[in-house]
Amino acid sequence: MSIEEHMVADSAAGPYALTTGPDGALWFTLVHSGRIGRLVPGEEPTSHRLDPDSGPTVITTGPDGALWFTEYKADRIGRITTDGVVDEFDVPTPGCGPFGIAAGPDGALWFTETAADRIGRITLDGHVTEFPLPVTGAFPSAITAGGDGGMWFALNQANAIGRIGTDGTVTLHPLPTEGAAPVGIAAGRDGAVWFVEIAAGQIGRITPDGRITEFPLPDRTTRPHAVTLDGQGTAWFTEWGGNRVGAITPDGTVTLHDLPTPRSEPHGITIGPDGAVWTALEIGALARLAPPGSAFPSRSGHAQGAGSFPPSPFSPSPFSP
């Protein structure tokens, strides 16, 4: 596996999550500096300024062809068009800490409220509806659209995977491993949903009927954080504490890839517009993983090493390594 690190910001900016936009570019959040970045593979990165203290976290493509993102510190949902026009919408509950966001099957965006035990829904014109969860202190984190028409999400502190229907009906599925602390979640083409257990060092898979399988990683201390699925059904994940990117096949076979720069702190992960796997590194880079010989010409530079990095904006949250 060939791994390249492409600098997109300084080490204080904090690339956190990324997604492939409808314009063939990678869009990413800069959580510490309050910016949304854009990178076309092989070109120079650009970025768009938000409130510097807004804490943009997870970003996704909406059904309207714009990019939608959460502002964890500002309690807002943001929208940015591919030409850089930004709109922001307040979430009604103050201090709710929106984090995960994903497009739903109903033409709206669904998001998690980590500090309010709620799942939110926002329409394309900015109308927000909030749905309370049947548990308290659950810290809902990432969310994804399942193949069954529901939205699936990880309950980091309730140790469960949840599902909410478009009618607001919530179902919870407790995890077999106590204290697993799930964070990242992604849906596969086979109808199952994959998730990572940051505290247990495991990758999980749940079927639409709630059947859960857990796959222990070779090193249970590496704190897996985010996950995405490729077209072959392989789940790719970041090891926040292990400085690696891993892949797990549907039968549970795990392959691990060390990142070149020590302590690069990989967070979000996605399949890029070039078909490669991309991950956001808090040292200020996006890393590209692909088979040897599939590199693209780059003018954005390569990471040559990094010193210490600032703590995650979510320490002392359960997401801390």
PDB file of N, CA, C and O in Angstrom, residues 8-19 27-37 55-59 69-72 98-101 114 139-142 156 183-184 198 224-227 238 240 264-270 278-287 310-315 317-321:
ATOM      1  N   VAL A   8      -2.354  20.330   4.109  1.00  0.00           N
ATOM      2  CA  VAL A   8      -3.475  21.194   3.747  1.00  0.00           C
ATOM      3  C   VAL A   8      -3.645  22.359   4.712  1.00  0.00           C
ATOM      4  O   VAL A   8      -4.446  23.260   4.480  1.00  0.00           O
ATOM      5  N   ALA A   9      -2.905  22.354   5.828  1.00  0.00           N
ATOM      6  CA  ALA A   9      -3.021  23.397   6.845  1.00  0.00           C
ATOM      7  C   ALA A   9      -1.828  23.278   7.776  1.00  0.00           C
ATOM      8  O   ALA A   9      -1.043  22.326   7.692  1.00  0.00           O
ATOM      9  N   ASP A  10      -1.688  24.253   8.679  1.00  0.00           N
ATOM     10  CA  ASP A  10      -0.631  24.105   9.675  1.00  0.00           C
ATOM     11  C   ASP A  10      -1.101  23.174  10.786  1.00  0.00           C
ATOM     12  O   ASP A  10      -2.276  22.804  10.863  1.00  0.00           O
ATOM     13  N   SER A  11      -0.187  22.805  11.647  1.00  0.00           N
ATOM     14  CA  SER A  11      -0.492  21.787  12.657  1.00  0.00           C
ATOM     15  C   SER A  11      -1.492  22.267  13.700  1.00  0.00           C
ATOM     16  O   SER A  11      -2.061  21.454  14.424  1.00  0.00           O
ATOM     17  N   ALA A  12      -1.723  23.592  13.775  1.00  0.00           N
ATOM     18  CA  ALA A  12      -2.677  24.108  14.755  1.00  0.00           C
ATOM     19  C   ALA A  12      -4.106  24.128  14.233  1.00  0.00           C
ATOM     20  O   ALA A  12      -5.046  24.352  14.997  1.00  0.00           O
ATOM     21  N   ALA A  13      -4.309  23.879  12.932  1.00  0.00           N
ATOM     22  CA  ALA A  13      -5.641  24.017  12.343  1.00  0.00           C
ATOM     23  C   ALA A  13      -6.527  22.814  12.633  1.00  0.00           C
ATOM     24  O   ALA A  13      -7.734  22.943  12.778  1.00  0.00           O
ATOM     25  N   GLY A  14      -5.939  21.623  12.670  1.00  0.00           N
ATOM     26  CA  GLY A  14      -6.679  20.443  13.068  1.00  0.00           C
ATOM     27  C   GLY A  14      -7.625  19.861  12.050  1.00  0.00           C
ATOM     28  O   GLY A  14      -8.843  19.836  12.284  1.00  0.00           O
ATOM     29  N   PRO A  15      -7.159  19.334  10.885  1.00  0.00           N
ATOM     30  CA  PRO A  15      -8.064  18.571  10.022  1.00  0.00           C
ATOM     31  C   PRO A  15      -8.719  17.442  10.815  1.00  0.00           C
ATOM     32  O   PRO A  15      -8.035  16.679  11.493  1.00  0.00           O
ATOM     33  N   TYR A  16     -10.052  17.352  10.727  1.00  0.00           N
ATOM     34  CA  TYR A  16     -10.757  16.397  11.586  1.00  0.00           C
ATOM     35  C   TYR A  16     -11.560  15.370  10.800  1.00  0.00           C
ATOM     36  O   TYR A  16     -11.394  14.173  10.974  1.00  0.00           O
ATOM     37  N   ALA A  17     -12.474  15.812   9.947  1.00  0.00           N
ATOM     38  CA  ALA A  17     -13.300  14.899   9.158  1.00  0.00           C
ATOM     39  C   ALA A  17     -13.255  15.323   7.702  1.00  0.00           C
ATOM     40  O   ALA A  17     -12.944  16.472   7.380  1.00  0.00           O
ATOM     41  N   LEU A  18     -13.585  14.398   6.805  1.00  0.00           N
ATOM     42  CA  LEU A  18     -13.554  14.713   5.378  1.00  0.00           C
ATOM     43  C   LEU A  18     -14.564  13.861   4.635  1.00  0.00           C
ATOM     44  O   LEU A  18     -15.000  12.822   5.117  1.00  0.00           O
ATOM     45  N   THR A  19     -14.926  14.350   3.453  1.00  0.00           N
ATOM     46  CA  THR A  19     -15.870  13.634   2.595  1.00  0.00           C
ATOM     47  C   THR A  19     -15.594  14.006   1.156  1.00  0.00           C
ATOM     48  O   THR A  19     -14.952  15.026   0.876  1.00  0.00           O
ATOM     49  N   TRP A  27     -13.610  17.572   0.714  1.00  0.00           N
ATOM     50  CA  TRP A  27     -13.961  18.670   1.610  1.00  0.00           C
ATOM     51  C   TRP A  27     -13.675  18.206   3.029  1.00  0.00           C
ATOM     52  O   TRP A  27     -13.984  17.074   3.390  1.00  0.00           O
ATOM     53  N   PHE A  28     -13.090  19.073   3.844  1.00  0.00           N
ATOM     54  CA  PHE A  28     -12.682  18.664   5.181  1.00  0.00           C
ATOM     55  C   PHE A  28     -12.864  19.801   6.164  1.00  0.00           C
ATOM     56  O   PHE A  28     -12.906  20.980   5.801  1.00  0.00           O
ATOM     57  N   THR A  29     -13.016  19.424   7.428  1.00  0.00           N
ATOM     58  CA  THR A  29     -13.164  20.409   8.503  1.00  0.00           C
ATOM     59  C   THR A  29     -11.817  20.667   9.153  1.00  0.00           C
ATOM     60  O   THR A  29     -10.994  19.763   9.316  1.00  0.00           O
ATOM     61  N   LEU A  30     -11.610  21.927   9.531  1.00  0.00           N
ATOM     62  CA  LEU A  30     -10.435  22.332  10.306  1.00  0.00           C
ATOM     63  C   LEU A  30     -10.954  22.774  11.667  1.00  0.00           C
ATOM     64  O   LEU A  30     -11.342  23.920  11.869  1.00  0.00           O
ATOM     65  N   VAL A  31     -11.002  21.829  12.589  1.00  0.00           N
ATOM     66  CA  VAL A  31     -11.758  21.996  13.822  1.00  0.00           C
ATOM     67  C   VAL A  31     -11.181  23.080  14.726  1.00  0.00           C
ATOM     68  O   VAL A  31     -11.914  23.793  15.408  1.00  0.00           O
ATOM     69  N   HIS A  32      -9.860  23.239  14.759  1.00  0.00           N
ATOM     70  CA  HIS A  32      -9.263  24.225  15.661  1.00  0.00           C
ATOM     71  C   HIS A  32      -9.324  25.646  15.115  1.00  0.00           C
ATOM     72  O   HIS A  32      -9.363  26.603  15.887  1.00  0.00           O
ATOM     73  N   SER A  33      -9.298  25.793  13.805  1.00  0.00           N
ATOM     74  CA  SER A  33      -9.223  27.131  13.215  1.00  0.00           C
ATOM     75  C   SER A  33     -10.546  27.641  12.680  1.00  0.00           C
ATOM     76  O   SER A  33     -10.629  28.773  12.205  1.00  0.00           O
ATOM     77  N   GLY A  34     -11.600  26.828  12.721  1.00  0.00           N
ATOM     78  CA  GLY A  34     -12.898  27.276  12.258  1.00  0.00           C
ATOM     79  C   GLY A  34     -12.943  27.526  10.768  1.00  0.00           C
ATOM     80  O   GLY A  34     -13.378  28.593  10.315  1.00  0.00           O
ATOM     81  N   ARG A  35     -12.503  26.536   9.991  1.00  0.00           N
ATOM     82  CA  ARG A  35     -12.516  26.669   8.542  1.00  0.00           C
ATOM     83  C   ARG A  35     -13.001  25.370   7.901  1.00  0.00           C
ATOM     84  O   ARG A  35     -12.920  24.294   8.508  1.00  0.00           O
ATOM     85  N   ILE A  36     -13.488  25.495   6.676  1.00  0.00           N
ATOM     86  CA  ILE A  36     -13.822  24.346   5.846  1.00  0.00           C
ATOM     87  C   ILE A  36     -12.829  24.330   4.683  1.00  0.00           C
ATOM     88  O   ILE A  36     -12.666  25.338   3.984  1.00  0.00           O
ATOM     89  N   GLY A  37     -12.155  23.213   4.506  1.00  0.00           N
ATOM     90  CA  GLY A  37     -11.140  23.105   3.465  1.00  0.00           C
ATOM     91  C   GLY A  37     -11.629  22.311   2.269  1.00  0.00           C
ATOM     92  O   GLY A  37     -12.583  21.522   2.359  1.00  0.00           O
ATOM     93  N   GLY A  55     -15.765  25.352  15.883  1.00  0.00           N
ATOM     94  CA  GLY A  55     -15.482  23.923  16.028  1.00  0.00           C
ATOM     95  C   GLY A  55     -16.150  23.044  14.996  1.00  0.00           C
ATOM     96  O   GLY A  55     -16.847  22.083  15.360  1.00  0.00           O
ATOM     97  N   PRO A  56     -15.964  23.299  13.695  1.00  0.00           N
ATOM     98  CA  PRO A  56     -16.567  22.405  12.694  1.00  0.00           C
ATOM     99  C   PRO A  56     -16.012  20.996  12.821  1.00  0.00           C
ATOM    100  O   PRO A  56     -14.811  20.804  12.973  1.00  0.00           O
ATOM    101  N   THR A  57     -16.881  20.012  12.783  1.00  0.00           N
ATOM    102  CA  THR A  57     -16.448  18.639  13.045  1.00  0.00           C
ATOM    103  C   THR A  57     -16.710  17.724  11.861  1.00  0.00           C
ATOM    104  O   THR A  57     -15.858  17.536  11.019  1.00  0.00           O
ATOM    105  N   VAL A  58     -17.900  17.136  11.769  1.00  0.00           N
ATOM    106  CA  VAL A  58     -18.174  16.162  10.708  1.00  0.00           C
ATOM    107  C   VAL A  58     -18.821  16.870   9.521  1.00  0.00           C
ATOM    108  O   VAL A  58     -19.627  17.793   9.685  1.00  0.00           O
ATOM    109  N   ILE A  59     -18.492  16.420   8.309  1.00  0.00           N
ATOM    110  CA  ILE A  59     -18.986  17.033   7.076  1.00  0.00           C
ATOM    111  C   ILE A  59     -19.476  15.945   6.133  1.00  0.00           C
ATOM    112  O   ILE A  59     -18.918  14.845   6.092  1.00  0.00           O
ATOM    113  N   PHE A  69     -22.302  20.475   7.499  1.00  0.00           N
ATOM    114  CA  PHE A  69     -21.364  20.133   8.565  1.00  0.00           C
ATOM    115  C   PHE A  69     -21.903  20.595   9.917  1.00  0.00           C
ATOM    116  O   PHE A  69     -22.774  21.468  10.003  1.00  0.00           O
ATOM    117  N   THR A  70     -21.394  19.963  10.957  1.00  0.00           N
ATOM    118  CA  THR A  70     -21.762  20.341  12.322  1.00  0.00           C
ATOM    119  C   THR A  70     -20.742  21.327  12.881  1.00  0.00           C
ATOM    120  O   THR A  70     -19.556  21.266  12.556  1.00  0.00           O
ATOM    121  N   GLU A  71     -21.223  22.232  13.723  1.00  0.00           N
ATOM    122  CA  GLU A  71     -20.352  23.154  14.459  1.00  0.00           C
ATOM    123  C   GLU A  71     -20.506  22.824  15.941  1.00  0.00           C
ATOM    124  O   GLU A  71     -21.412  23.297  16.611  1.00  0.00           O
ATOM    125  N   TYR A  72     -19.592  22.003  16.414  1.00  0.00           N
ATOM    126  CA  TYR A  72     -19.679  21.412  17.749  1.00  0.00           C
ATOM    127  C   TYR A  72     -19.716  22.462  18.856  1.00  0.00           C
ATOM    128  O   TYR A  72     -20.498  22.359  19.807  1.00  0.00           O
ATOM    129  N   PRO A  98     -23.568  19.496  18.551  1.00  0.00           N
ATOM    130  CA  PRO A  98     -23.787  18.646  17.378  1.00  0.00           C
ATOM    131  C   PRO A  98     -22.480  18.070  16.857  1.00  0.00           C
ATOM    132  O   PRO A  98     -21.459  18.761  16.812  1.00  0.00           O
ATOM    133  N   PHE A  99     -22.502  16.825  16.464  1.00  0.00           N
ATOM    134  CA  PHE A  99     -21.264  16.145  16.060  1.00  0.00           C
ATOM    135  C   PHE A  99     -21.433  15.424  14.719  1.00  0.00           C
ATOM    136  O   PHE A  99     -21.008  15.899  13.690  1.00  0.00           O
ATOM    137  N   GLY A 100     -22.070  14.239  14.716  1.00  0.00           N
ATOM    138  CA  GLY A 100     -22.233  13.494  13.478  1.00  0.00           C
ATOM    139  C   GLY A 100     -23.344  14.070  12.617  1.00  0.00           C
ATOM    140  O   GLY A 100     -24.305  14.654  13.125  1.00  0.00           O
ATOM    141  N   ILE A 101     -23.222  13.893  11.287  1.00  0.00           N
ATOM    142  CA  ILE A 101     -24.265  14.356  10.376  1.00  0.00           C
ATOM    143  C   ILE A 101     -24.239  13.488   9.127  1.00  0.00           C
ATOM    144  O   ILE A 101     -23.178  13.054   8.673  1.00  0.00           O
ATOM    145  N   THR A 114     -24.518  15.533  20.987  1.00  0.00           N
ATOM    146  CA  THR A 114     -23.754  14.749  21.964  1.00  0.00           C
ATOM    147  C   THR A 114     -24.119  15.073  23.405  1.00  0.00           C
ATOM    148  O   THR A 114     -24.148  14.182  24.262  1.00  0.00           O
ATOM    149  N   PHE A 139     -24.299  10.378  24.917  1.00  0.00           N
ATOM    150  CA  PHE A 139     -23.277  10.944  24.044  1.00  0.00           C
ATOM    151  C   PHE A 139     -23.350  10.345  22.639  1.00  0.00           C
ATOM    152  O   PHE A 139     -22.432   9.675  22.167  1.00  0.00           O
ATOM    153  N   PRO A 140     -24.466  10.562  21.904  1.00  0.00           N
ATOM    154  CA  PRO A 140     -24.543  10.077  20.533  1.00  0.00           C
ATOM    155  C   PRO A 140     -23.459  10.721  19.679  1.00  0.00           C
ATOM    156  O   PRO A 140     -23.244  11.929  19.745  1.00  0.00           O
ATOM    157  N   SER A 141     -22.779   9.920  18.877  1.00  0.00           N
ATOM    158  CA  SER A 141     -21.627  10.438  18.130  1.00  0.00           C
ATOM    159  C   SER A 141     -21.897  10.410  16.636  1.00  0.00           C
ATOM    160  O   SER A 141     -22.634  11.231  16.121  1.00  0.00           O
ATOM    161  N   ALA A 142     -21.329   9.466  15.890  1.00  0.00           N
ATOM    162  CA  ALA A 142     -21.508   9.453  14.438  1.00  0.00           C
ATOM    163  C   ALA A 142     -22.868   8.872  14.058  1.00  0.00           C
ATOM    164  O   ALA A 142     -23.488   8.126  14.826  1.00  0.00           O
ATOM    165  N   ASN A 156     -21.982   6.590  22.354  1.00  0.00           N
ATOM    166  CA  ASN A 156     -20.647   6.408  22.911  1.00  0.00           C
ATOM    167  C   ASN A 156     -20.678   6.035  24.387  1.00  0.00           C
ATOM    168  O   ASN A 156     -19.943   5.143  24.826  1.00  0.00           O
ATOM    169  N   VAL A 183     -17.908   5.002  18.385  1.00  0.00           N
ATOM    170  CA  VAL A 183     -17.849   6.375  17.873  1.00  0.00           C
ATOM    171  C   VAL A 183     -18.252   6.400  16.401  1.00  0.00           C
ATOM    172  O   VAL A 183     -19.336   6.805  16.047  1.00  0.00           O
ATOM    173  N   GLY A 184     -17.348   5.957  15.495  1.00  0.00           N
ATOM    174  CA  GLY A 184     -17.610   6.024  14.069  1.00  0.00           C
ATOM    175  C   GLY A 184     -18.581   4.952  13.617  1.00  0.00           C
ATOM    176  O   GLY A 184     -18.660   3.870  14.201  1.00  0.00           O
ATOM    177  N   ILE A 198     -14.043   2.518  20.267  1.00  0.00           N
ATOM    178  CA  ILE A 198     -12.795   3.202  20.573  1.00  0.00           C
ATOM    179  C   ILE A 198     -12.161   2.712  21.880  1.00  0.00           C
ATOM    180  O   ILE A 198     -10.941   2.668  22.009  1.00  0.00           O
ATOM    181  N   PRO A 224      -9.653   2.834  17.799  1.00  0.00           N
ATOM    182  CA  PRO A 224     -10.252   3.094  16.488  1.00  0.00           C
ATOM    183  C   PRO A 224     -11.322   4.175  16.585  1.00  0.00           C
ATOM    184  O   PRO A 224     -12.097   4.209  17.540  1.00  0.00           O
ATOM    185  N   HIS A 225     -11.351   5.043  15.579  1.00  0.00           N
ATOM    186  CA  HIS A 225     -12.158   6.258  15.710  1.00  0.00           C
ATOM    187  C   HIS A 225     -13.237   6.420  14.640  1.00  0.00           C
ATOM    188  O   HIS A 225     -14.386   6.702  14.947  1.00  0.00           O
ATOM    189  N   ALA A 226     -12.885   6.284  13.360  1.00  0.00           N
ATOM    190  CA  ALA A 226     -13.835   6.514  12.270  1.00  0.00           C
ATOM    191  C   ALA A 226     -13.785   5.344  11.303  1.00  0.00           C
ATOM    192  O   ALA A 226     -12.797   4.600  11.255  1.00  0.00           O
ATOM    193  N   VAL A 227     -14.837   5.199  10.490  1.00  0.00           N
ATOM    194  CA  VAL A 227     -14.916   4.061   9.577  1.00  0.00           C
ATOM    195  C   VAL A 227     -15.654   4.487   8.313  1.00  0.00           C
ATOM    196  O   VAL A 227     -16.536   5.356   8.345  1.00  0.00           O
ATOM    197  N   THR A 238      -9.738   4.270  11.049  1.00  0.00           N
ATOM    198  CA  THR A 238      -8.550   4.910  11.601  1.00  0.00           C
ATOM    199  C   THR A 238      -8.276   4.402  13.004  1.00  0.00           C
ATOM    200  O   THR A 238      -9.204   4.160  13.776  1.00  0.00           O
ATOM    201  N   TRP A 240      -6.746   5.930  15.967  1.00  0.00           N
ATOM    202  CA  TRP A 240      -6.333   7.217  16.510  1.00  0.00           C
ATOM    203  C   TRP A 240      -5.080   7.067  17.384  1.00  0.00           C
ATOM    204  O   TRP A 240      -4.122   7.832  17.269  1.00  0.00           O
ATOM    205  N   SER A 264       0.540  11.241  14.135  1.00  0.00           N
ATOM    206  CA  SER A 264      -0.188  12.101  13.198  1.00  0.00           C
ATOM    207  C   SER A 264      -1.663  12.229  13.549  1.00  0.00           C
ATOM    208  O   SER A 264      -2.357  13.069  13.008  1.00  0.00           O
ATOM    209  N   GLU A 265      -2.158  11.416  14.424  1.00  0.00           N
ATOM    210  CA  GLU A 265      -3.526  11.449  14.956  1.00  0.00           C
ATOM    211  C   GLU A 265      -4.577  11.414  13.854  1.00  0.00           C
ATOM    212  O   GLU A 265      -5.258  12.397  13.571  1.00  0.00           O
ATOM    213  N   PRO A 266      -4.785  10.259  13.204  1.00  0.00           N
ATOM    214  CA  PRO A 266      -5.807  10.144  12.170  1.00  0.00           C
ATOM    215  C   PRO A 266      -7.213  10.180  12.759  1.00  0.00           C
ATOM    216  O   PRO A 266      -7.492   9.537  13.760  1.00  0.00           O
ATOM    217  N   HIS A 267      -8.073  10.940  12.121  1.00  0.00           N
ATOM    218  CA  HIS A 267      -9.461  11.059  12.565  1.00  0.00           C
ATOM    219  C   HIS A 267     -10.403  10.506  11.490  1.00  0.00           C
ATOM    220  O   HIS A 267     -10.542   9.311  11.348  1.00  0.00           O
ATOM    221  N   GLY A 268     -11.042  11.411  10.730  1.00  0.00           N
ATOM    222  CA  GLY A 268     -12.029  10.980   9.749  1.00  0.00           C
ATOM    223  C   GLY A 268     -11.420  10.237   8.580  1.00  0.00           C
ATOM    224  O   GLY A 268     -10.221  10.344   8.303  1.00  0.00           O
ATOM    225  N   ILE A 269     -12.265   9.483   7.864  1.00  0.00           N
ATOM    226  CA  ILE A 269     -11.799   8.662   6.744  1.00  0.00           C
ATOM    227  C   ILE A 269     -12.909   8.565   5.710  1.00  0.00           C
ATOM    228  O   ILE A 269     -14.098   8.557   6.056  1.00  0.00           O
ATOM    229  N   THR A 270     -12.520   8.542   4.438  1.00  0.00           N
ATOM    230  CA  THR A 270     -13.504   8.453   3.360  1.00  0.00           C
ATOM    231  C   THR A 270     -12.857   7.858   2.121  1.00  0.00           C
ATOM    232  O   THR A 270     -11.622   7.778   2.026  1.00  0.00           O
ATOM    233  N   TRP A 278      -8.768   8.105   1.888  1.00  0.00           N
ATOM    234  CA  TRP A 278      -8.197   9.336   2.436  1.00  0.00           C
ATOM    235  C   TRP A 278      -8.568   9.445   3.912  1.00  0.00           C
ATOM    236  O   TRP A 278      -9.672   9.093   4.315  1.00  0.00           O
ATOM    237  N   THR A 279      -7.637   9.957   4.700  1.00  0.00           N
ATOM    238  CA  THR A 279      -7.913  10.187   6.112  1.00  0.00           C
ATOM    239  C   THR A 279      -7.366  11.545   6.529  1.00  0.00           C
ATOM    240  O   THR A 279      -6.368  12.029   5.977  1.00  0.00           O
ATOM    241  N   ALA A 280      -8.033  12.188   7.474  1.00  0.00           N
ATOM    242  CA  ALA A 280      -7.620  13.492   7.981  1.00  0.00           C
ATOM    243  C   ALA A 280      -6.676  13.306   9.166  1.00  0.00           C
ATOM    244  O   ALA A 280      -6.988  12.572  10.104  1.00  0.00           O
ATOM    245  N   LEU A 281      -5.537  13.970   9.116  1.00  0.00           N
ATOM    246  CA  LEU A 281      -4.536  13.901  10.173  1.00  0.00           C
ATOM    247  C   LEU A 281      -4.475  15.249  10.881  1.00  0.00           C
ATOM    248  O   LEU A 281      -4.302  16.295  10.236  1.00  0.00           O
ATOM    249  N   GLU A 282      -4.563  15.235  12.201  1.00  0.00           N
ATOM    250  CA  GLU A 282      -4.611  16.492  12.925  1.00  0.00           C
ATOM    251  C   GLU A 282      -3.303  17.271  12.848  1.00  0.00           C
ATOM    252  O   GLU A 282      -3.271  18.454  13.175  1.00  0.00           O
ATOM    253  N   ILE A 283      -2.240  16.687  12.380  1.00  0.00           N
ATOM    254  CA  ILE A 283      -0.976  17.415  12.201  1.00  0.00           C
ATOM    255  C   ILE A 283      -1.056  18.434  11.064  1.00  0.00           C
ATOM    256  O   ILE A 283      -0.113  19.206  10.868  1.00  0.00           O
ATOM    257  N   GLY A 284      -2.151  18.432  10.294  1.00  0.00           N
ATOM    258  CA  GLY A 284      -2.298  19.401   9.218  1.00  0.00           C
ATOM    259  C   GLY A 284      -2.302  18.797   7.834  1.00  0.00           C
ATOM    260  O   GLY A 284      -2.097  19.512   6.845  1.00  0.00           O
ATOM    261  N   ALA A 285      -2.546  17.506   7.725  1.00  0.00           N
ATOM    262  CA  ALA A 285      -2.432  16.824   6.440  1.00  0.00           C
ATOM    263  C   ALA A 285      -3.640  15.929   6.174  1.00  0.00           C
ATOM    264  O   ALA A 285      -4.389  15.572   7.083  1.00  0.00           O
ATOM    265  N   LEU A 286      -3.796  15.572   4.914  1.00  0.00           N
ATOM    266  CA  LEU A 286      -4.675  14.487   4.504  1.00  0.00           C
ATOM    267  C   LEU A 286      -3.783  13.386   3.957  1.00  0.00           C
ATOM    268  O   LEU A 286      -2.877  13.646   3.155  1.00  0.00           O
ATOM    269  N   ALA A 287      -4.019  12.157   4.399  1.00  0.00           N
ATOM    270  CA  ALA A 287      -3.222  11.026   3.926  1.00  0.00           C
ATOM    271  C   ALA A 287      -4.019  10.240   2.899  1.00  0.00           C
ATOM    272  O   ALA A 287      -5.220  10.014   3.061  1.00  0.00           O
ATOM    273  N   PRO A 310      -1.585  19.947  19.315  1.00  0.00           N
ATOM    274  CA  PRO A 310      -2.448  20.380  20.411  1.00  0.00           C
ATOM    275  C   PRO A 310      -3.450  19.297  20.762  1.00  0.00           C
ATOM    276  O   PRO A 310      -3.753  18.429  19.938  1.00  0.00           O
ATOM    277  N   PRO A 311      -3.983  19.322  21.969  1.00  0.00           N
ATOM    278  CA  PRO A 311      -4.965  18.300  22.342  1.00  0.00           C
ATOM    279  C   PRO A 311      -6.230  18.436  21.517  1.00  0.00           C
ATOM    280  O   PRO A 311      -6.550  19.504  21.003  1.00  0.00           O
ATOM    281  N   SER A 312      -6.951  17.337  21.391  1.00  0.00           N
ATOM    282  CA  SER A 312      -8.223  17.353  20.672  1.00  0.00           C
ATOM    283  C   SER A 312      -9.179  18.328  21.333  1.00  0.00           C
ATOM    284  O   SER A 312      -9.173  18.488  22.552  1.00  0.00           O
ATOM    285  N   PRO A 313     -10.018  19.023  20.528  1.00  0.00           N
ATOM    286  CA  PRO A 313     -10.991  19.928  21.138  1.00  0.00           C
ATOM    287  C   PRO A 313     -12.013  19.199  21.987  1.00  0.00           C
ATOM    288  O   PRO A 313     -12.747  19.801  22.737  1.00  0.00           O
ATOM    289  N   PHE A 314     -12.058  17.878  21.871  1.00  0.00           N
ATOM    290  CA  PHE A 314     -13.048  17.104  22.597  1.00  0.00           C
ATOM    291  C   PHE A 314     -12.504  16.486  23.865  1.00  0.00           C
ATOM    292  O   PHE A 314     -13.191  15.777  24.545  1.00  0.00           O
ATOM    293  N   SER A 315     -11.217  16.678  24.176  1.00  0.00           N
ATOM    294  CA  SER A 315     -10.808  16.308  25.513  1.00  0.00           C
ATOM    295  C   SER A 315     -11.359  17.391  26.431  1.00  0.00           C
ATOM    296  O   SER A 315     -11.220  18.566  26.104  1.00  0.00           O
ATOM    297  N   SER A 317     -13.676  14.915  26.527  1.00  0.00           N
ATOM    298  CA  SER A 317     -14.769  14.048  26.132  1.00  0.00           C
ATOM    299  C   SER A 317     -14.293  12.602  26.007  1.00  0.00           C
ATOM    300  O   SER A 317     -13.101  12.333  25.962  1.00  0.00           O
ATOM    301  N   PRO A 318     -15.228  11.655  25.881  1.00  0.00           N
ATOM    302  CA  PRO A 318     -14.827  10.243  25.723  1.00  0.00           C
ATOM    303  C   PRO A 318     -14.099   9.961  24.427  1.00  0.00           C
ATOM    304  O   PRO A 318     -13.591   8.871  24.241  1.00  0.00           O
ATOM    305  N   PHE A 319     -14.032  10.939  23.480  1.00  0.00           N
ATOM    306  CA  PHE A 319     -13.321  10.723  22.237  1.00  0.00           C
ATOM    307  C   PHE A 319     -11.814  10.860  22.404  1.00  0.00           C
ATOM    308  O   PHE A 319     -11.059  10.605  21.503  1.00  0.00           O
ATOM    309  N   SER A 320     -11.359  11.359  23.553  1.00  0.00           N
ATOM    310  CA  SER A 320      -9.932  11.596  23.744  1.00  0.00           C
ATOM    311  C   SER A 320      -9.160  10.290  23.704  1.00  0.00           C
ATOM    312  O   SER A 320      -9.628   9.268  24.193  1.00  0.00           O
ATOM    313  N   PRO A 321      -7.941  10.323  23.131  1.00  0.00           N
ATOM    314  CA  PRO A 321      -7.154   9.099  23.104  1.00  0.00           C
ATOM    315  C   PRO A 321      -6.597   8.750  24.478  1.00  0.00           C
ATOM    316  O   PRO A 321      -6.614   9.582  25.369  1.00  0.00           O
TER     317      PRO A 321
END
